[in-house]
Short mmCIF file of C-alpha atoms in Angstrom, two decimals:
data_model
loop_
_atom_site.label_atom_id
_atom_site.label_comp_id
_atom_site.label_asym_id
_atom_site.label_seq_id
_atom_site.Cartn_x
_atom_site.Cartn_y
_atom_site.Cartn_z
CA MET A 1 41.58 -100.81 -67.91
CA THR A 2 42.50 -97.25 -68.64
CA ASN A 3 44.72 -98.32 -71.55
CA ASP A 4 41.89 -100.43 -73.12
CA GLN A 5 39.26 -97.71 -72.93
CA PRO A 6 40.24 -95.79 -76.08
CA ALA A 7 40.13 -98.97 -78.11
CA VAL A 8 36.62 -99.60 -76.93
CA ASP A 9 35.64 -95.98 -77.52
CA GLY A 10 37.28 -96.10 -80.95
CA ALA A 11 35.32 -99.23 -81.84
CA ASP A 12 32.13 -97.56 -80.65
CA ALA A 13 33.06 -94.47 -82.58
CA ARG A 14 33.71 -96.50 -85.70
CA GLY A 15 30.45 -98.33 -85.22
CA GLY A 16 28.69 -95.03 -84.69
CA ALA A 17 30.32 -93.61 -87.79
CA ASP A 18 29.28 -96.66 -89.78
CA ALA A 19 25.72 -96.39 -88.50
CA THR A 20 25.69 -92.71 -89.26
CA ALA A 21 26.96 -93.41 -92.79
CA ASP A 22 24.05 -95.79 -93.36
CA VAL A 23 21.40 -93.21 -92.47
CA PRO A 24 21.73 -90.92 -95.49
CA ALA A 25 21.46 -93.89 -97.91
CA THR A 26 18.22 -95.02 -96.28
CA ALA A 27 16.93 -91.49 -96.20
CA ASN A 28 17.81 -90.99 -99.87
CA THR A 29 15.96 -94.17 -100.83
CA ASP A 30 12.90 -93.02 -98.95
CA ASP A 31 13.15 -89.60 -100.57
CA ASP A 32 13.43 -91.16 -104.06
CA THR A 33 10.40 -93.34 -103.41
CA ALA A 34 8.40 -90.36 -102.21
CA THR A 35 9.49 -88.33 -105.24
CA ALA A 36 8.48 -91.11 -107.66
CA ALA A 37 5.13 -91.51 -105.92
CA GLY A 38 4.60 -87.78 -106.15
CA ALA A 39 5.45 -87.78 -109.84
CA ASP A 40 2.94 -90.57 -110.48
CA ALA A 41 0.31 -88.66 -108.57
CA ASP A 42 0.98 -85.54 -110.65
CA ALA A 43 0.93 -87.39 -114.02
CA PRO A 44 -2.29 -86.59 -115.98
CA HIS A 45 -4.74 -89.45 -116.39
CA VAL A 46 -5.12 -90.53 -120.03
CA GLU A 47 -8.40 -92.23 -120.86
CA PRO A 48 -7.92 -95.49 -122.81
CA LEU A 49 -8.29 -95.01 -126.57
CA THR A 50 -11.22 -97.42 -126.90
CA ALA A 51 -13.11 -95.68 -124.09
CA THR A 52 -12.58 -92.23 -125.62
CA TYR A 53 -13.49 -93.53 -129.09
CA GLU A 54 -16.79 -94.98 -127.89
CA ARG A 55 -17.60 -91.89 -125.85
CA LEU A 56 -17.05 -89.62 -128.85
CA ARG A 57 -18.87 -91.96 -131.22
CA HIS A 58 -22.01 -91.79 -129.10
CA SER A 59 -21.64 -88.25 -127.75
CA THR A 60 -24.47 -85.78 -128.21
CA ASP A 61 -22.32 -82.86 -127.02
CA ALA A 62 -21.91 -80.75 -130.15
CA ALA A 63 -19.42 -78.43 -128.46
CA GLU A 64 -17.13 -81.30 -127.46
CA LEU A 65 -17.35 -82.83 -130.94
CA HIS A 66 -16.63 -79.47 -132.55
CA GLU A 67 -13.55 -79.04 -130.37
CA PHE A 68 -12.18 -82.44 -131.37
CA ALA A 69 -12.92 -81.83 -135.07
CA ARG A 70 -10.99 -78.54 -135.10
CA ARG A 71 -8.18 -79.54 -132.71
CA PRO A 72 -4.75 -79.30 -134.43
CA LEU A 73 -3.16 -82.70 -134.99
CA PRO A 74 0.03 -83.61 -133.12
CA ASP A 75 3.26 -83.69 -135.08
CA ARG A 76 3.67 -86.92 -137.06
CA GLY A 77 6.91 -87.48 -135.18
CA GLU A 78 4.84 -88.05 -132.04
CA GLN A 79 3.61 -91.34 -133.42
CA ALA A 80 1.48 -92.52 -130.50
CA ALA A 81 -0.26 -89.17 -130.06
CA PHE A 82 -0.74 -88.77 -133.82
CA SER A 83 -2.27 -92.25 -134.20
CA ARG A 84 -4.57 -91.64 -131.26
CA ALA A 85 -5.76 -88.32 -132.69
CA THR A 86 -6.54 -89.72 -136.14
CA ALA A 87 -8.41 -92.66 -134.61
CA LEU A 88 -10.54 -90.30 -132.55
CA LEU A 89 -11.27 -88.18 -135.63
CA GLU A 90 -12.88 -91.26 -137.15
CA ALA A 91 -15.28 -91.42 -134.21
CA VAL A 92 -16.05 -87.70 -134.50
CA ALA A 93 -16.53 -87.95 -138.28
CA GLY A 94 -18.98 -90.83 -137.92
CA ASN A 95 -21.11 -89.14 -135.27
CA PRO A 96 -24.15 -87.36 -136.77
CA HIS A 97 -24.21 -85.01 -133.77
CA THR A 98 -20.93 -83.47 -134.96
CA PRO A 99 -22.00 -80.13 -136.52
CA GLU A 100 -22.35 -80.40 -140.29
CA GLU A 101 -19.87 -77.59 -140.92
CA ASP A 102 -17.27 -79.55 -138.95
CA ARG A 103 -17.98 -82.72 -140.90
CA VAL A 104 -17.60 -80.74 -144.15
CA PHE A 105 -14.34 -79.32 -142.79
CA LEU A 106 -13.00 -82.82 -142.07
CA ALA A 107 -14.21 -84.10 -145.44
CA SER A 108 -12.41 -81.27 -147.22
CA THR A 109 -9.12 -81.27 -145.34
CA MET A 110 -8.36 -84.72 -143.94
CA PRO A 111 -6.16 -87.13 -145.94
CA PHE A 112 -6.88 -90.19 -143.77
CA PRO A 113 -8.83 -93.02 -145.46
CA ASN A 114 -10.50 -94.16 -142.22
CA VAL A 115 -11.95 -90.67 -141.70
CA LEU A 116 -12.94 -90.15 -145.35
CA VAL A 117 -14.68 -93.53 -145.57
CA LYS A 118 -16.87 -92.59 -142.61
CA LEU A 119 -17.70 -89.23 -144.16
CA SER A 120 -18.40 -90.73 -147.60
CA GLU A 121 -21.38 -92.49 -146.00
CA ASP A 122 -22.68 -89.32 -144.31
CA ALA A 123 -26.39 -88.57 -144.63
CA SER A 124 -25.58 -85.00 -145.70
CA PRO A 125 -24.96 -84.53 -149.45
CA ALA A 126 -22.77 -81.53 -148.61
CA VAL A 127 -20.43 -83.75 -146.62
CA ARG A 128 -20.25 -86.42 -149.33
CA GLU A 129 -19.67 -83.73 -151.95
CA ALA A 130 -16.73 -82.44 -149.92
CA VAL A 131 -15.28 -85.97 -149.76
CA ALA A 132 -15.76 -86.35 -153.51
CA ALA A 133 -13.71 -83.20 -154.12
CA ASN A 134 -10.91 -84.16 -151.72
CA ALA A 135 -7.66 -84.57 -153.69
CA ASP A 136 -6.37 -87.08 -151.11
CA ASP A 137 -9.15 -89.60 -151.81
CA LYS A 138 -8.20 -93.13 -152.73
CA ASN A 139 -9.38 -93.86 -156.29
CA TRP A 140 -11.72 -96.64 -155.11
CA LEU A 141 -13.41 -94.26 -152.69
CA VAL A 142 -13.93 -91.42 -155.14
CA GLY A 143 -14.99 -94.03 -157.70
CA ARG A 144 -17.74 -95.16 -155.35
CA LEU A 145 -18.95 -91.58 -155.07
CA THR A 146 -19.32 -91.34 -158.86
CA LYS A 147 -22.33 -93.61 -158.29
CA ASP A 148 -23.86 -91.43 -155.56
CA GLY A 149 -27.57 -90.72 -155.78
CA ILE A 150 -27.02 -86.94 -155.65
CA PRO A 151 -25.87 -85.36 -158.95
CA ALA A 152 -23.65 -82.77 -157.24
CA VAL A 153 -21.74 -85.52 -155.45
CA ARG A 154 -21.30 -87.52 -158.67
CA ASP A 155 -20.13 -84.43 -160.51
CA GLU A 156 -17.46 -83.60 -157.94
CA ALA A 157 -16.24 -87.19 -157.94
CA LEU A 158 -15.90 -87.26 -161.73
CA ARG A 159 -13.93 -84.01 -161.63
CA ASN A 160 -11.50 -85.39 -159.04
CA LYS A 161 -8.15 -86.33 -160.58
CA ARG A 162 -8.11 -89.44 -158.39
CA THR A 163 -11.04 -90.84 -160.35
CA SER A 164 -10.10 -93.70 -162.65
CA TRP A 165 -10.65 -93.47 -166.39
CA LYS A 166 -13.07 -96.37 -166.10
CA MET A 167 -15.29 -94.32 -163.81
CA ARG A 168 -15.00 -91.28 -166.06
CA LEU A 169 -15.97 -93.35 -169.07
CA GLU A 170 -19.00 -94.71 -167.25
CA GLY A 171 -19.93 -91.17 -166.27
CA ALA A 172 -19.68 -90.02 -169.88
CA GLN A 173 -21.97 -92.88 -170.91
CA ASP A 174 -24.57 -92.15 -168.23
CA PRO A 175 -27.77 -90.95 -169.97
CA ASP A 176 -28.74 -89.05 -166.82
CA MET A 177 -25.48 -87.12 -166.60
CA ASP A 178 -25.92 -83.33 -166.45
CA VAL A 179 -24.59 -81.13 -169.24
CA ASP A 180 -22.06 -79.30 -167.05
CA THR A 181 -20.28 -82.51 -166.12
CA LEU A 182 -20.43 -83.73 -169.71
CA ASP A 183 -18.81 -80.46 -170.75
CA PHE A 184 -16.01 -81.11 -168.24
CA LEU A 185 -15.52 -84.68 -169.45
CA SER A 186 -15.52 -83.55 -173.09
CA ARG A 187 -12.42 -81.44 -172.42
CA LEU A 188 -10.29 -84.15 -170.79
CA GLY A 189 -7.10 -84.80 -172.72
CA ALA A 190 -7.58 -81.53 -174.62
CA GLU A 191 -7.95 -78.26 -172.67
CA LEU A 192 -7.99 -80.15 -169.37
CA GLU A 193 -5.29 -82.61 -168.37
CA PRO A 194 -3.48 -82.35 -171.72
CA ASP A 195 -0.93 -84.96 -170.60
CA ALA A 196 -3.63 -87.55 -170.00
CA ASN A 197 -3.53 -90.94 -171.69
CA VAL A 198 -4.47 -90.25 -175.33
CA VAL A 199 -6.49 -93.41 -175.90
CA LEU A 200 -8.41 -93.30 -172.62
CA SER A 201 -9.21 -89.60 -172.78
CA SER A 202 -10.42 -89.89 -176.39
CA MET A 203 -12.68 -92.77 -175.37
CA VAL A 204 -14.26 -90.50 -172.76
CA ARG A 205 -14.74 -87.65 -175.24
CA ARG A 206 -16.29 -90.04 -177.76
CA ALA A 207 -18.71 -91.31 -175.09
CA VAL A 208 -19.69 -87.70 -174.38
CA ALA A 209 -20.36 -87.14 -178.08
CA LEU A 210 -22.71 -90.14 -178.08
CA ASN A 211 -24.47 -89.12 -174.85
CA PRO A 212 -28.04 -87.87 -175.53
CA ASN A 213 -27.56 -85.05 -173.01
CA ALA A 214 -24.55 -83.56 -174.80
CA SER A 215 -25.36 -79.99 -175.82
CA GLN A 216 -25.08 -78.52 -179.28
CA GLU A 217 -22.03 -76.54 -178.20
CA ILE A 218 -20.29 -79.69 -176.95
CA LEU A 219 -21.03 -81.57 -180.16
CA GLU A 220 -19.81 -78.73 -182.35
CA ARG A 221 -16.57 -78.50 -180.40
CA LEU A 222 -16.02 -82.27 -180.53
CA SER A 223 -16.68 -82.29 -184.28
CA THR A 224 -13.22 -80.72 -184.66
CA ASP A 225 -11.51 -82.94 -182.07
CA SER A 226 -7.99 -84.26 -182.61
CA SER A 227 -9.32 -87.83 -182.51
CA ASP A 228 -11.02 -89.12 -185.68
CA GLU A 229 -13.28 -91.40 -183.64
CA VAL A 230 -14.52 -88.47 -181.56
CA VAL A 231 -15.06 -86.36 -184.68
CA HIS A 232 -17.10 -89.10 -186.41
CA ALA A 233 -19.28 -89.63 -183.33
CA ALA A 234 -19.93 -85.91 -182.89
CA ARG A 235 -20.72 -85.30 -186.56
CA ARG A 236 -23.05 -88.27 -186.64
CA ARG A 237 -24.98 -86.79 -183.70
CA LEU A 238 -25.08 -83.36 -185.35
CA ALA A 239 -26.51 -84.89 -188.49
CA GLN A 240 -29.43 -86.50 -186.67
#
């Protein structure tokens, strides 16, 4: 019996060692689970995009809307955050409770079509005028603003380089067009935008010469235009 005892003790010792070896693994697993749970608990809650969009779209909190309008955009490399921010700007832009100066700011500085479309329908002429002057407008959007009911908005749209020649021609033909905008259109392809399409720009200048609101100064200048068609139209008007 005495000779067998160490073997038994050794087996027990080995079993005890094996049991002891298992404890740290179990403890580590529990620790990892606790750590992960703690990390989840510490992670900030992000409101779903649709919920935030609707909240901002209907918000009457001018301070909150102002903060969103002026908040710097995430880097474009952070695609998810950038997309979220631009989507929320659309909600802010379309909310009439957003302070007008912030809507003008967005209309002047944002290049995003979804935001500019919202602002192009704003009740404030100042906001629509800012959209009309935005160099990042799509040509169809700025073209739509050349038909705005407010002269200042139409004028800015016609001065925007994104405006198509078709819209500029229609503006030059408009009998209600103001003299300042006609003066601008009469210089296209000459002093302004000298590299413009020769045929299209001369068609606009000719339309200005035939417009009943063209001033004496405009007609006299166009009577020496580089285009014979413009010269003939201007001189015919001067002779009336």
